[in-house]
Short mmCIF file of C-alpha atoms and ligand atoms in Angstrom, two decimals:
data_model
loop_
_atom_site.label_atom_id
_atom_site.label_comp_id
_atom_site.label_asym_id
_atom_site.label_seq_id
_atom_site.Cartn_x
_atom_site.Cartn_y
_atom_site.Cartn_z
CA UNK A 1 -28.55 -11.95 19.04
CA UNK A 2 -28.04 -11.74 15.32
CA UNK A 3 -28.04 -14.91 13.33
CA UNK A 4 -24.68 -14.00 11.79
CA UNK A 5 -22.15 -12.53 14.24
CA UNK A 6 -21.02 -8.94 13.86
CA UNK A 7 -17.47 -10.24 13.50
CA UNK A 8 -16.46 -13.62 12.17
CA UNK A 9 -12.98 -14.49 13.34
CA UNK A 10 -11.08 -17.57 12.34
CA UNK A 11 -9.05 -19.35 14.99
CA UNK A 12 -5.34 -18.70 15.04
CA UNK A 13 -4.71 -22.17 13.66
CA UNK A 14 -6.99 -21.38 10.71
CA UNK A 15 -4.65 -18.71 9.32
CA UNK A 16 -3.73 -20.03 5.86
CA UNK A 17 -0.38 -21.82 5.81
CA UNK A 18 0.17 -21.30 2.07
CA UNK A 19 -0.41 -18.41 -0.31
CA UNK A 20 -2.58 -19.09 -3.34
CA UNK A 21 -1.25 -18.13 -6.77
CA UNK A 22 -4.21 -16.92 -8.85
CA UNK A 23 -2.13 -17.17 -12.05
CA UNK A 24 -2.22 -20.97 -11.69
CA UNK A 25 -5.97 -20.86 -12.39
CA UNK A 26 -5.86 -18.39 -15.27
CA UNK A 27 -6.45 -19.63 -18.81
CA UNK A 28 -4.70 -16.64 -20.37
CA UNK A 29 -1.65 -15.97 -18.20
CA UNK A 30 -0.57 -12.38 -17.53
CA UNK A 31 1.87 -11.10 -20.15
CA UNK A 32 5.54 -11.44 -19.11
CA UNK A 33 7.72 -8.55 -18.00
CA UNK A 34 9.93 -7.41 -20.89
CA UNK A 35 13.50 -6.19 -20.91
CA UNK A 36 13.23 -2.46 -21.74
CA UNK A 37 16.21 -2.70 -24.11
CA UNK A 38 15.62 -5.93 -26.03
CA UNK A 39 11.83 -6.26 -25.52
CA UNK A 40 12.39 -9.96 -24.71
CA UNK A 41 10.80 -11.57 -21.63
CA UNK A 42 12.90 -10.87 -18.54
CA UNK A 43 14.85 -13.84 -17.27
CA UNK A 44 15.45 -14.48 -13.59
CA UNK A 45 19.14 -13.59 -13.90
CA UNK A 46 18.30 -10.22 -15.46
CA UNK A 47 16.01 -9.42 -12.53
CA UNK A 48 18.53 -10.55 -9.92
CA UNK A 49 20.37 -7.20 -9.53
CA UNK A 50 17.04 -5.54 -8.68
CA UNK A 51 14.93 -8.09 -6.75
CA UNK A 52 15.49 -10.80 -4.14
CA UNK A 53 15.99 -14.30 -5.57
CA UNK A 54 13.00 -16.10 -4.07
CA UNK A 55 10.72 -13.20 -4.89
CA UNK A 56 11.84 -13.41 -8.52
CA UNK A 57 10.94 -17.11 -8.54
CA UNK A 58 7.48 -16.23 -7.21
CA UNK A 59 7.15 -13.40 -9.70
CA UNK A 60 7.82 -15.60 -12.73
CA UNK A 61 5.82 -18.66 -11.63
CA UNK A 62 2.47 -18.88 -13.40
CA UNK A 63 1.83 -22.52 -12.56
CA UNK A 64 2.47 -23.40 -8.91
CA UNK A 65 -0.85 -23.27 -7.07
CA UNK A 66 0.31 -22.88 -3.48
CA UNK A 67 3.48 -21.43 -1.94
CA UNK A 68 3.96 -22.48 1.71
CA UNK A 69 4.17 -19.45 4.02
CA UNK A 70 7.54 -19.65 5.83
CA UNK A 71 7.22 -20.20 9.60
CA UNK A 72 8.89 -16.87 10.41
CA UNK A 73 6.27 -15.05 8.31
CA UNK A 74 3.40 -17.12 9.68
CA UNK A 75 4.51 -16.34 13.24
CA UNK A 76 4.55 -12.64 12.42
CA UNK A 77 1.07 -12.96 10.87
CA UNK A 78 -0.10 -14.42 14.20
CA UNK A 79 0.53 -11.03 15.84
CA UNK A 80 -2.26 -9.39 13.84
CA UNK A 81 -4.05 -12.09 11.88
CA UNK A 82 -6.55 -13.53 11.26
CA UNK A 83 -8.30 -10.26 10.48
CA UNK A 84 -12.03 -10.05 11.11
CA UNK A 85 -14.76 -10.35 8.53
CA UNK A 86 -17.36 -7.88 9.73
CA UNK A 87 -21.06 -7.85 8.95
CA UNK A 88 -21.92 -4.18 8.45
CA UNK A 89 -25.27 -4.34 10.23
CA UNK A 90 -25.22 -0.64 11.12
CA UNK A 91 -24.38 0.46 7.59
CA UNK A 92 -27.18 -1.76 6.23
CA UNK A 93 -29.57 -0.16 8.69
CA UNK A 94 -28.46 3.37 7.83
CA UNK A 95 -29.03 2.62 4.13
CA UNK A 96 -32.29 0.75 4.70
CA UNK A 97 -31.08 -1.95 2.34
CA UNK A 98 -32.07 -5.61 2.29
CA UNK A 99 -28.50 -6.39 1.12
CA UNK A 100 -26.10 -8.10 3.50
CA UNK A 101 -22.83 -6.20 3.58
CA UNK A 102 -19.56 -7.70 4.83
CA UNK A 103 -16.10 -6.21 4.97
CA UNK A 104 -12.70 -7.76 5.55
CA UNK A 105 -10.82 -5.33 7.78
CA UNK A 106 -7.06 -5.14 7.27
CA UNK A 107 -6.40 -2.03 9.37
CA UNK A 108 -5.83 -3.83 12.69
CA UNK A 109 -2.06 -3.53 12.74
CA UNK A 110 0.20 -0.58 13.52
CA UNK A 111 0.99 0.06 9.86
CA UNK A 112 -2.77 0.49 9.44
CA UNK A 113 -3.20 -1.41 6.18
CA UNK A 114 -2.97 -4.71 4.32
CA UNK A 115 0.53 -3.79 3.07
CA UNK A 116 2.15 -5.52 6.04
CA UNK A 117 1.07 -8.91 4.63
CA UNK A 118 3.55 -8.55 1.79
CA UNK A 119 6.12 -6.35 3.55
CA UNK A 120 6.91 -9.05 6.10
CA UNK A 121 7.23 -11.68 3.39
CA UNK A 122 9.54 -9.55 1.26
CA UNK A 123 11.72 -8.56 4.24
CA UNK A 124 11.95 -12.24 5.19
CA UNK A 125 13.26 -13.27 1.77
CA UNK A 126 15.72 -10.36 1.72
CA UNK A 127 17.05 -11.42 5.12
CA UNK A 128 17.23 -15.06 4.06
CA UNK A 129 19.35 -14.04 1.07
CA UNK A 130 21.78 -12.35 3.46
CA UNK A 131 21.12 -8.82 2.21
CA UNK A 132 21.96 -5.72 4.21
CA UNK A 133 18.91 -3.72 3.29
CA UNK A 134 16.17 -2.81 0.84
CA UNK A 135 14.99 0.31 -0.93
CA UNK A 136 11.47 1.21 -1.89
CA UNK A 137 9.06 3.99 -2.79
CA UNK A 138 5.97 4.97 -0.90
CA UNK A 139 3.06 7.12 -1.99
CA UNK A 140 0.60 7.78 0.78
CA UNK A 141 3.04 6.16 3.18
CA UNK A 142 1.34 2.90 4.12
CA UNK A 143 3.77 0.72 2.21
CA UNK A 144 6.80 2.55 3.62
CA UNK A 145 5.37 2.20 7.11
CA UNK A 146 4.67 -1.50 6.69
CA UNK A 147 8.09 -2.15 5.18
CA UNK A 148 9.84 -0.20 7.95
CA UNK A 149 8.12 -2.38 10.53
CA UNK A 150 9.02 -5.55 8.65
CA UNK A 151 12.65 -4.50 8.18
CA UNK A 152 13.12 -3.60 11.83
CA UNK A 153 11.68 -7.01 12.76
CA UNK A 154 14.32 -8.77 10.65
CA UNK A 155 17.14 -6.29 11.33
CA UNK A 156 17.34 -4.96 7.76
CA UNK A 157 18.20 -1.44 6.67
CA UNK A 158 15.31 0.34 4.89
CA UNK A 159 15.58 3.32 2.52
CA UNK A 160 12.25 4.85 1.54
CA UNK A 161 11.65 7.33 -1.30
CA UNK A 162 8.41 9.07 -0.41
CA UNK A 163 6.36 10.98 -3.01
CA UNK A 164 7.01 14.63 -2.16
CA UNK A 165 3.38 15.69 -1.84
CA UNK A 166 2.79 12.94 0.72
CA UNK A 167 6.04 13.68 2.53
CA UNK A 168 4.78 17.21 3.03
CA UNK A 169 1.13 16.36 3.74
CA UNK A 170 1.78 13.37 6.00
CA UNK A 171 4.65 14.23 8.34
CA UNK A 172 3.34 11.75 10.91
CA UNK A 173 3.70 8.85 8.50
CA UNK A 174 7.31 9.84 8.07
CA UNK A 175 7.80 9.79 11.84
CA UNK A 176 6.35 6.29 12.15
CA UNK A 177 8.82 5.11 9.52
CA UNK A 178 11.68 6.82 11.34
CA UNK A 179 10.53 5.25 14.61
CA UNK A 180 11.04 1.89 12.94
CA UNK A 181 14.49 3.01 11.82
CA UNK A 182 13.88 3.75 8.14
CA UNK A 183 15.68 6.46 6.20
CA UNK A 184 13.01 8.59 4.43
CA UNK A 185 13.77 10.89 1.45
CA UNK A 186 11.20 13.06 -0.38
CA UNK A 187 11.01 12.21 -4.10
CA UNK A 188 12.09 13.49 -6.54
CA UNK A 189 15.34 14.15 -4.71
CA UNK A 190 18.74 15.45 -5.70
CA UNK A 191 20.37 12.26 -4.39
CA UNK A 192 19.84 10.18 -7.55
CA UNK A 193 20.54 10.73 -11.26
CA UNK A 194 16.93 10.12 -12.17
CA UNK A 195 15.67 12.46 -9.43
CA UNK A 196 17.92 15.27 -10.63
CA UNK A 197 16.81 14.72 -14.22
CA UNK A 198 13.12 14.83 -13.32
CA UNK A 199 13.59 17.96 -11.19
CA UNK A 200 15.39 19.65 -14.08
CA UNK A 201 12.58 18.79 -16.51
CA UNK A 202 9.68 19.47 -14.12
CA UNK A 203 10.86 21.95 -11.46
CA UNK A 204 8.38 22.18 -8.60
CA UNK A 205 6.85 18.76 -9.34
CA UNK A 206 5.03 17.21 -6.39
CA UNK A 207 6.34 13.81 -7.41
CA UNK A 208 4.70 10.56 -8.36
CA UNK A 209 5.02 6.90 -7.51
CA UNK A 210 6.58 6.21 -10.90
CA UNK A 211 9.32 8.70 -10.14
CA UNK A 212 9.96 7.44 -6.60
CA UNK A 213 10.24 3.89 -7.97
CA UNK A 214 12.99 4.97 -10.38
CA UNK A 215 14.95 6.55 -7.55
CA UNK A 216 14.59 3.52 -5.26
CA UNK A 217 15.64 1.12 -8.05
CA UNK A 218 18.67 3.24 -8.92
CA UNK A 219 19.84 3.20 -5.30
CA UNK A 220 19.21 -0.55 -4.88
CA UNK A 221 21.13 -1.46 -8.02
CA UNK A 222 23.99 0.89 -7.14
CA UNK A 223 24.42 -0.14 -3.48
CA UNK A 224 26.07 -3.50 -2.67
CA UNK A 225 23.90 -5.78 -0.50
CA UNK A 226 20.67 -3.98 -1.37
CA UNK A 227 17.65 -4.91 -3.43
CA UNK A 228 14.49 -3.09 -4.35
CA UNK A 229 11.07 -4.14 -3.05
CA UNK A 230 7.64 -2.99 -4.24
CA UNK A 231 4.38 -2.88 -2.30
CA UNK A 232 1.87 -3.44 -5.08
CA UNK A 233 1.42 -4.20 -8.80
CA UNK A 234 3.79 -7.20 -8.96
CA UNK A 235 2.57 -10.81 -9.09
CA UNK A 236 4.52 -11.69 -5.92
CA UNK A 237 2.63 -9.01 -3.98
CA UNK A 238 -0.74 -10.33 -5.14
CA UNK A 239 0.47 -13.78 -4.09
CA UNK A 240 1.24 -12.64 -0.52
CA UNK A 241 -2.04 -10.73 -0.32
CA UNK A 242 -3.97 -13.90 -1.14
CA UNK A 243 -3.98 -14.44 2.63
CA UNK A 244 -6.82 -11.86 2.69
CA UNK A 245 -8.94 -13.79 0.21
CA UNK A 246 -8.24 -17.21 1.73
CA UNK A 247 -9.29 -15.97 5.16
CA UNK A 248 -12.37 -14.31 3.68
CA UNK A 249 -13.33 -17.53 1.92
CA UNK A 250 -12.88 -19.55 5.15
CA UNK A 251 -14.92 -17.05 7.18
CA UNK A 252 -17.75 -16.95 4.63
CA UNK A 253 -17.81 -20.75 4.59
CA UNK A 254 -18.07 -20.73 8.38
CA UNK A 255 -21.24 -18.63 8.26
CA UNK A 256 -22.54 -20.31 5.11
CA UNK A 257 -22.53 -17.21 2.93
CA UNK A 258 -21.93 -17.13 -0.84
CA UNK A 259 -20.80 -13.70 -2.08
CA UNK A 260 -22.84 -12.17 -4.92
CA UNK A 261 -20.58 -9.15 -5.33
CA UNK A 262 -16.98 -8.61 -4.23
CA UNK A 263 -15.64 -5.07 -4.31
CA UNK A 264 -12.15 -3.72 -3.79
CA UNK A 265 -10.31 -0.49 -4.36
CA UNK A 266 -7.57 -0.72 -6.96
CA UNK A 267 -4.34 1.27 -6.90
CA UNK A 268 -1.79 -1.20 -8.18
CA UNK A 269 -4.21 -4.05 -7.56
CA UNK A 270 -2.65 -5.95 -4.65
CA UNK A 271 -5.45 -5.92 -2.07
CA UNK A 272 -8.07 -6.61 -4.71
CA UNK A 273 -5.97 -9.35 -6.32
CA UNK A 274 -5.49 -10.93 -2.89
CA UNK A 275 -9.09 -10.59 -1.80
CA UNK A 276 -10.53 -12.14 -4.92
CA UNK A 277 -7.90 -14.86 -5.50
CA UNK A 278 -9.86 -17.97 -4.39
CA UNK A 279 -13.18 -16.58 -5.64
CA UNK A 280 -11.69 -15.77 -9.03
CA UNK A 281 -10.36 -19.33 -9.24
CA UNK A 282 -13.89 -20.66 -8.71
CA UNK A 283 -15.29 -18.11 -11.15
CA UNK A 284 -12.80 -19.15 -13.84
CA UNK A 285 -13.78 -22.78 -13.23
CA UNK A 286 -17.46 -21.87 -13.62
CA UNK A 287 -18.27 -22.78 -10.01
CA UNK A 288 -19.12 -19.25 -8.87
CA UNK A 289 -20.87 -16.38 -10.62
CA UNK A 290 -19.82 -13.62 -8.23
CA UNK A 291 -19.50 -10.15 -9.73
CA UNK A 292 -16.08 -8.69 -9.01
CA UNK A 293 -15.72 -4.91 -9.10
CA UNK A 294 -12.50 -2.87 -9.03
CA UNK A 295 -12.94 0.72 -7.89
CA UNK A 296 -10.51 3.45 -8.86
CA UNK A 297 -10.42 7.24 -8.50
CA UNK A 298 -11.82 9.34 -11.33
CA UNK A 299 -8.56 11.31 -11.27
CA UNK A 300 -6.37 8.25 -11.94
CA UNK A 301 -8.57 5.86 -13.96
CA UNK A 302 -6.20 3.15 -15.23
CA UNK A 303 -8.83 0.44 -15.86
CA UNK A 304 -11.68 2.62 -17.03
CA UNK A 305 -9.81 5.05 -19.30
CA UNK A 306 -6.36 3.56 -19.73
CA UNK A 307 -5.20 1.30 -22.53
CA UNK A 308 -4.03 -2.33 -22.24
CA UNK A 309 -0.47 -2.12 -23.45
CA UNK A 310 3.16 -2.57 -22.51
CA UNK A 311 4.39 0.39 -20.51
CA UNK A 312 7.15 1.47 -18.19
CA UNK A 313 6.46 0.83 -14.51
CA UNK A 314 8.34 3.97 -13.53
CA UNK A 315 8.93 7.50 -14.77
CA UNK A 316 12.67 7.04 -15.23
CA UNK A 317 12.10 4.02 -17.51
CA UNK A 318 14.65 1.88 -15.68
CA UNK A 319 12.24 -0.94 -14.72
CA UNK A 320 11.08 -3.80 -16.93
CA UNK A 321 8.08 -3.18 -19.16
CA UNK A 322 4.78 -4.59 -17.98
CA UNK A 323 1.64 -5.17 -20.01
CA UNK A 324 -1.16 -3.56 -18.08
CA UNK A 325 -3.99 -1.08 -18.16
CA UNK A 326 -2.06 2.16 -18.02
CA UNK A 327 -2.44 5.91 -18.30
CA UNK A 328 1.18 6.21 -19.43
CA UNK A 329 4.18 6.31 -17.10
CA UNK A 330 4.49 10.10 -17.37
CA UNK A 331 0.94 10.56 -16.06
CA UNK A 332 0.94 12.41 -12.74
CA UNK A 333 -2.42 12.79 -10.96
CA UNK A 334 -3.46 16.30 -9.93
CA UNK A 335 -1.87 17.28 -6.60
CA UNK A 336 -5.30 18.10 -5.15
CA UNK A 337 -6.24 14.47 -5.52
CA UNK A 338 -6.09 13.38 -1.88
CA UNK A 339 -7.56 9.91 -1.99
CA UNK A 340 -4.51 7.75 -2.72
CA UNK A 341 -4.49 5.13 -5.51
CA UNK A 342 -2.27 7.36 -7.63
CA UNK A 343 -0.32 4.79 -9.64
CA UNK A 344 -0.49 5.15 -13.45
CA UNK A 345 -0.69 1.39 -14.12
CA UNK A 346 -2.29 -1.76 -12.75
CA UNK A 347 -1.26 -5.30 -11.85
CA UNK A 348 -0.71 -7.29 -15.05
CA UNK A 349 -2.59 -10.23 -13.50
CA UNK A 350 -5.69 -8.13 -12.84
CA UNK A 351 -5.28 -6.44 -16.22
CA UNK A 352 -5.47 -9.80 -17.99
CA UNK A 353 -8.49 -10.88 -15.92
CA UNK A 354 -10.19 -7.58 -16.73
CA UNK A 355 -9.37 -7.89 -20.43
CA UNK A 356 -10.85 -11.40 -20.35
CA UNK A 357 -14.09 -10.14 -18.86
CA UNK A 358 -13.82 -11.70 -15.39
CA UNK A 359 -14.01 -8.35 -13.61
CA UNK A 360 -15.73 -5.00 -13.86
CA UNK A 361 -14.26 -1.61 -13.03
CA UNK A 362 -15.77 1.73 -12.05
CA UNK A 363 -14.21 5.08 -11.29
CA UNK A 364 -15.57 7.43 -8.63
CA UNK A 365 -15.09 11.13 -7.81
CA UNK A 366 -13.22 11.84 -4.58
CA UNK A 367 -15.85 13.98 -2.84
CA UNK A 368 -18.28 11.06 -3.10
CA UNK A 369 -15.60 8.76 -1.74
CA UNK A 370 -15.20 10.99 1.31
CA UNK A 371 -18.95 11.26 1.73
CA UNK A 372 -19.13 7.47 1.85
CA UNK A 373 -16.14 7.39 4.23
CA UNK A 374 -17.87 9.78 6.59
CA UNK A 375 -21.12 7.80 6.63
CA UNK A 376 -19.15 4.61 7.25
CA UNK A 377 -17.15 6.19 10.08
CA UNK A 378 -20.31 7.44 11.74
CA UNK A 379 -22.22 4.16 11.69
CA UNK A 380 -19.55 1.45 11.70
CA UNK A 381 -17.18 3.04 14.16
CA UNK A 382 -14.03 2.71 12.04
CA UNK A 383 -12.31 5.67 10.40
CA UNK A 384 -11.55 4.27 6.94
CA UNK A 385 -8.55 5.06 4.75
CA UNK A 386 -9.50 7.16 1.70
CA UNK A 387 -8.29 4.31 -0.54
CA UNK A 388 -10.56 1.81 1.19
CA UNK A 389 -13.41 4.28 0.96
CA UNK A 390 -13.52 3.85 -2.80
CA UNK A 391 -14.74 0.32 -2.12
CA UNK A 392 -17.15 1.58 0.55
CA UNK A 393 -18.63 4.02 -1.96
CA UNK A 394 -19.40 1.30 -4.50
CA UNK A 395 -20.60 -1.15 -1.82
CA UNK A 396 -23.09 1.54 -0.77
CA UNK A 397 -24.14 2.12 -4.40
CA UNK A 398 -24.73 -1.61 -4.90
CA UNK A 399 -26.62 -1.88 -1.59
CA UNK A 400 -28.86 1.01 -2.65
CA UNK A 401 -29.60 -0.78 -5.94
CA UNK A 402 -30.70 -3.77 -3.83
CA UNK A 403 -33.02 -1.43 -1.96
CA UNK A 404 -34.75 -0.62 -5.25
CA UNK A 405 -35.01 -4.22 -6.39
CA UNK A 406 -35.63 -5.71 -2.94
CA UNK A 407 -32.81 -8.23 -3.40
CA UNK A 408 -30.89 -9.43 -0.33
CA UNK A 409 -27.55 -9.77 -2.10
CA UNK A 410 -24.37 -10.62 -0.22
CA UNK A 411 -21.89 -7.82 -0.81
CA UNK A 412 -18.31 -8.26 0.38
CA UNK A 413 -15.73 -5.52 0.23
CA UNK A 414 -12.14 -5.03 1.32
CA UNK A 415 -11.61 -2.42 4.01
CA UNK A 416 -7.90 -2.15 3.47
CA UNK A 417 -6.93 0.29 6.18
CA UNK A 418 -7.55 3.08 8.64
CA UNK A 419 -7.49 6.80 7.87
CA UNK A 420 -5.74 8.28 10.91
CA UNK A 421 -2.87 9.56 8.80
CA UNK A 422 -5.21 10.96 6.17
CA UNK A 423 -6.79 13.67 8.27
CA UNK A 424 -5.45 16.43 6.05
CA UNK A 425 -7.54 14.91 3.26
CA UNK A 426 -10.56 14.67 5.56
CA UNK A 427 -9.94 18.29 6.55
CA UNK A 428 -9.97 19.38 2.90
CA UNK A 429 -13.25 17.56 2.45
CA UNK A 430 -14.84 19.10 5.55
CA UNK A 431 -13.63 22.59 4.61
CA UNK A 432 -15.11 22.26 1.12
CA UNK A 433 -11.69 22.55 -0.46
CA UNK A 434 -11.81 19.23 -2.27
CA UNK A 435 -12.75 19.09 -5.93
CA UNK A 436 -13.47 16.28 -8.33
CA UNK A 437 -10.69 16.77 -10.81
CA UNK A 438 -10.99 14.50 -13.78
CA UNK A 439 -8.29 14.42 -16.47
CA UNK A 440 -9.49 15.37 -19.95
CA UNK A 441 -9.01 13.05 -22.92
CA UNK A 442 -6.33 15.50 -24.09
CA UNK A 443 -4.48 15.17 -20.75
CA UNK A 444 -4.46 11.40 -21.08
CA UNK A 445 -3.47 11.54 -24.75
CA UNK A 446 -0.25 13.35 -23.79
CA UNK A 447 1.01 10.56 -21.53
CA UNK A 448 -0.44 7.75 -23.66
CA UNK A 449 1.44 9.07 -26.68
CA UNK A 450 4.66 8.23 -24.84
CA UNK A 451 3.91 4.50 -24.49
CA UNK A 452 6.83 2.41 -25.73
CA UNK A 453 6.33 0.87 -29.18
CA UNK A 454 6.39 -2.93 -28.84
CA UNK A 455 5.81 -5.17 -31.84
C1 PLP B 1 -1.77 0.95 -0.82
C2 PLP B 1 -3.16 0.91 -0.39
C3 PLP B 1 -4.19 0.62 -1.29
C4 PLP B 1 -3.98 0.41 -2.76
O1 PLP B 1 -3.04 -0.51 -3.15
P1 PLP B 1 -3.41 -1.85 -3.89
O2 PLP B 1 -2.11 -2.44 -4.25
O3 PLP B 1 -4.26 -1.51 -5.06
O4 PLP B 1 -4.14 -2.67 -2.91
C5 PLP B 1 -5.47 0.56 -0.81
N1 PLP B 1 -5.76 0.78 0.48
C6 PLP B 1 -4.80 1.07 1.38
C7 PLP B 1 -5.18 1.32 2.80
C8 PLP B 1 -3.47 1.14 0.97
O5 PLP B 1 -2.52 1.40 1.86
#
């Protein structure tokens, strides 16, 4: 028997009963969302046509430490939570590292990722407000899948705008969403003003998250009884995802382990923001000196090559402005980038923490991500999502550094989901058709030149 179990589960009654708001612990709060017309901070009433009321309150609250998880949401969590914290004994052995590697696995639900943690909360608040339905965008499809499940649970209508390249490459994702009753449209589409405009300007575009967001917002605002919901980036989403970090903290306490390094992939920042929430609080208070590393794709490097500035959250420029590390809202990653994490910006909470030096960030090429994914699948028995595999890649790199120094560091990473719907990407990798596209400085300068001027 190993001293530390392969899986550390909490009991059902140890699922957190409140979400933790990391902003409450921050010295420098994230910059407020701005009205795109007046450049003044958005007030709750200005956000009300777009978002659900209680979610707006959560979005704007930088001070409340804990938000109780409503019973209906907690009961739903009980179907698939707590998620296991796994000691990666077999990966350690394969690497020959003295490091102790742990991962928090969020792929144990039908949607296959952590996104369900926020989807069920957002659907709950929409239902509570008496809405008829919600609209959203989805990139790789995990968010759309999670939201479809959540909406069918609460009897809400769900309209999903799916980035065209994913719609075409991941037909099975689409079918899961339709199984749960969602209406799925490839984006850009001809069904919205913004979609038509984008198609006119960029015929043949494979779409982007920023563009799908604009379409979903347009439909939400223009359809009575509908609001728009978003699966990442926003403060409220990081809040809901704190359930990951709180469970991780409780499990590590159970086995008496202090993390030296915490690693997470970063698309819009929700899983990472959730995973690190309680650890970041202790780090800010000087009680913990854990290194926290965000991992992003080399082809969409918001933290590592973006600028910290106010930008549009969407291509159509209909959303509020957010201050974040951004590549510019017109940035569209190369279509041969298969590894997810394609959003041009980053959570404003994580952006502020990164600007203040509480976190590190690295970008990695996609063939190395898939190489790490394959090793992980072979030794740990779980087929990881390409997004999650960014974190695996850097966890492996850090474990190999420990092999050189002989240090038995505790490395914790977020394994955000499974890769069963990403087999076209795996196929590309196996067939040698995947390349490591990296935007040039000139490419980035084009979209960065279009940042809004805020004084
Ligand atoms: C959406 C997604 C991500 C990235 O989103 P974040 O908001 O940055 O967490 C990572 N992994 C999986 C499996 C996803 O579905």
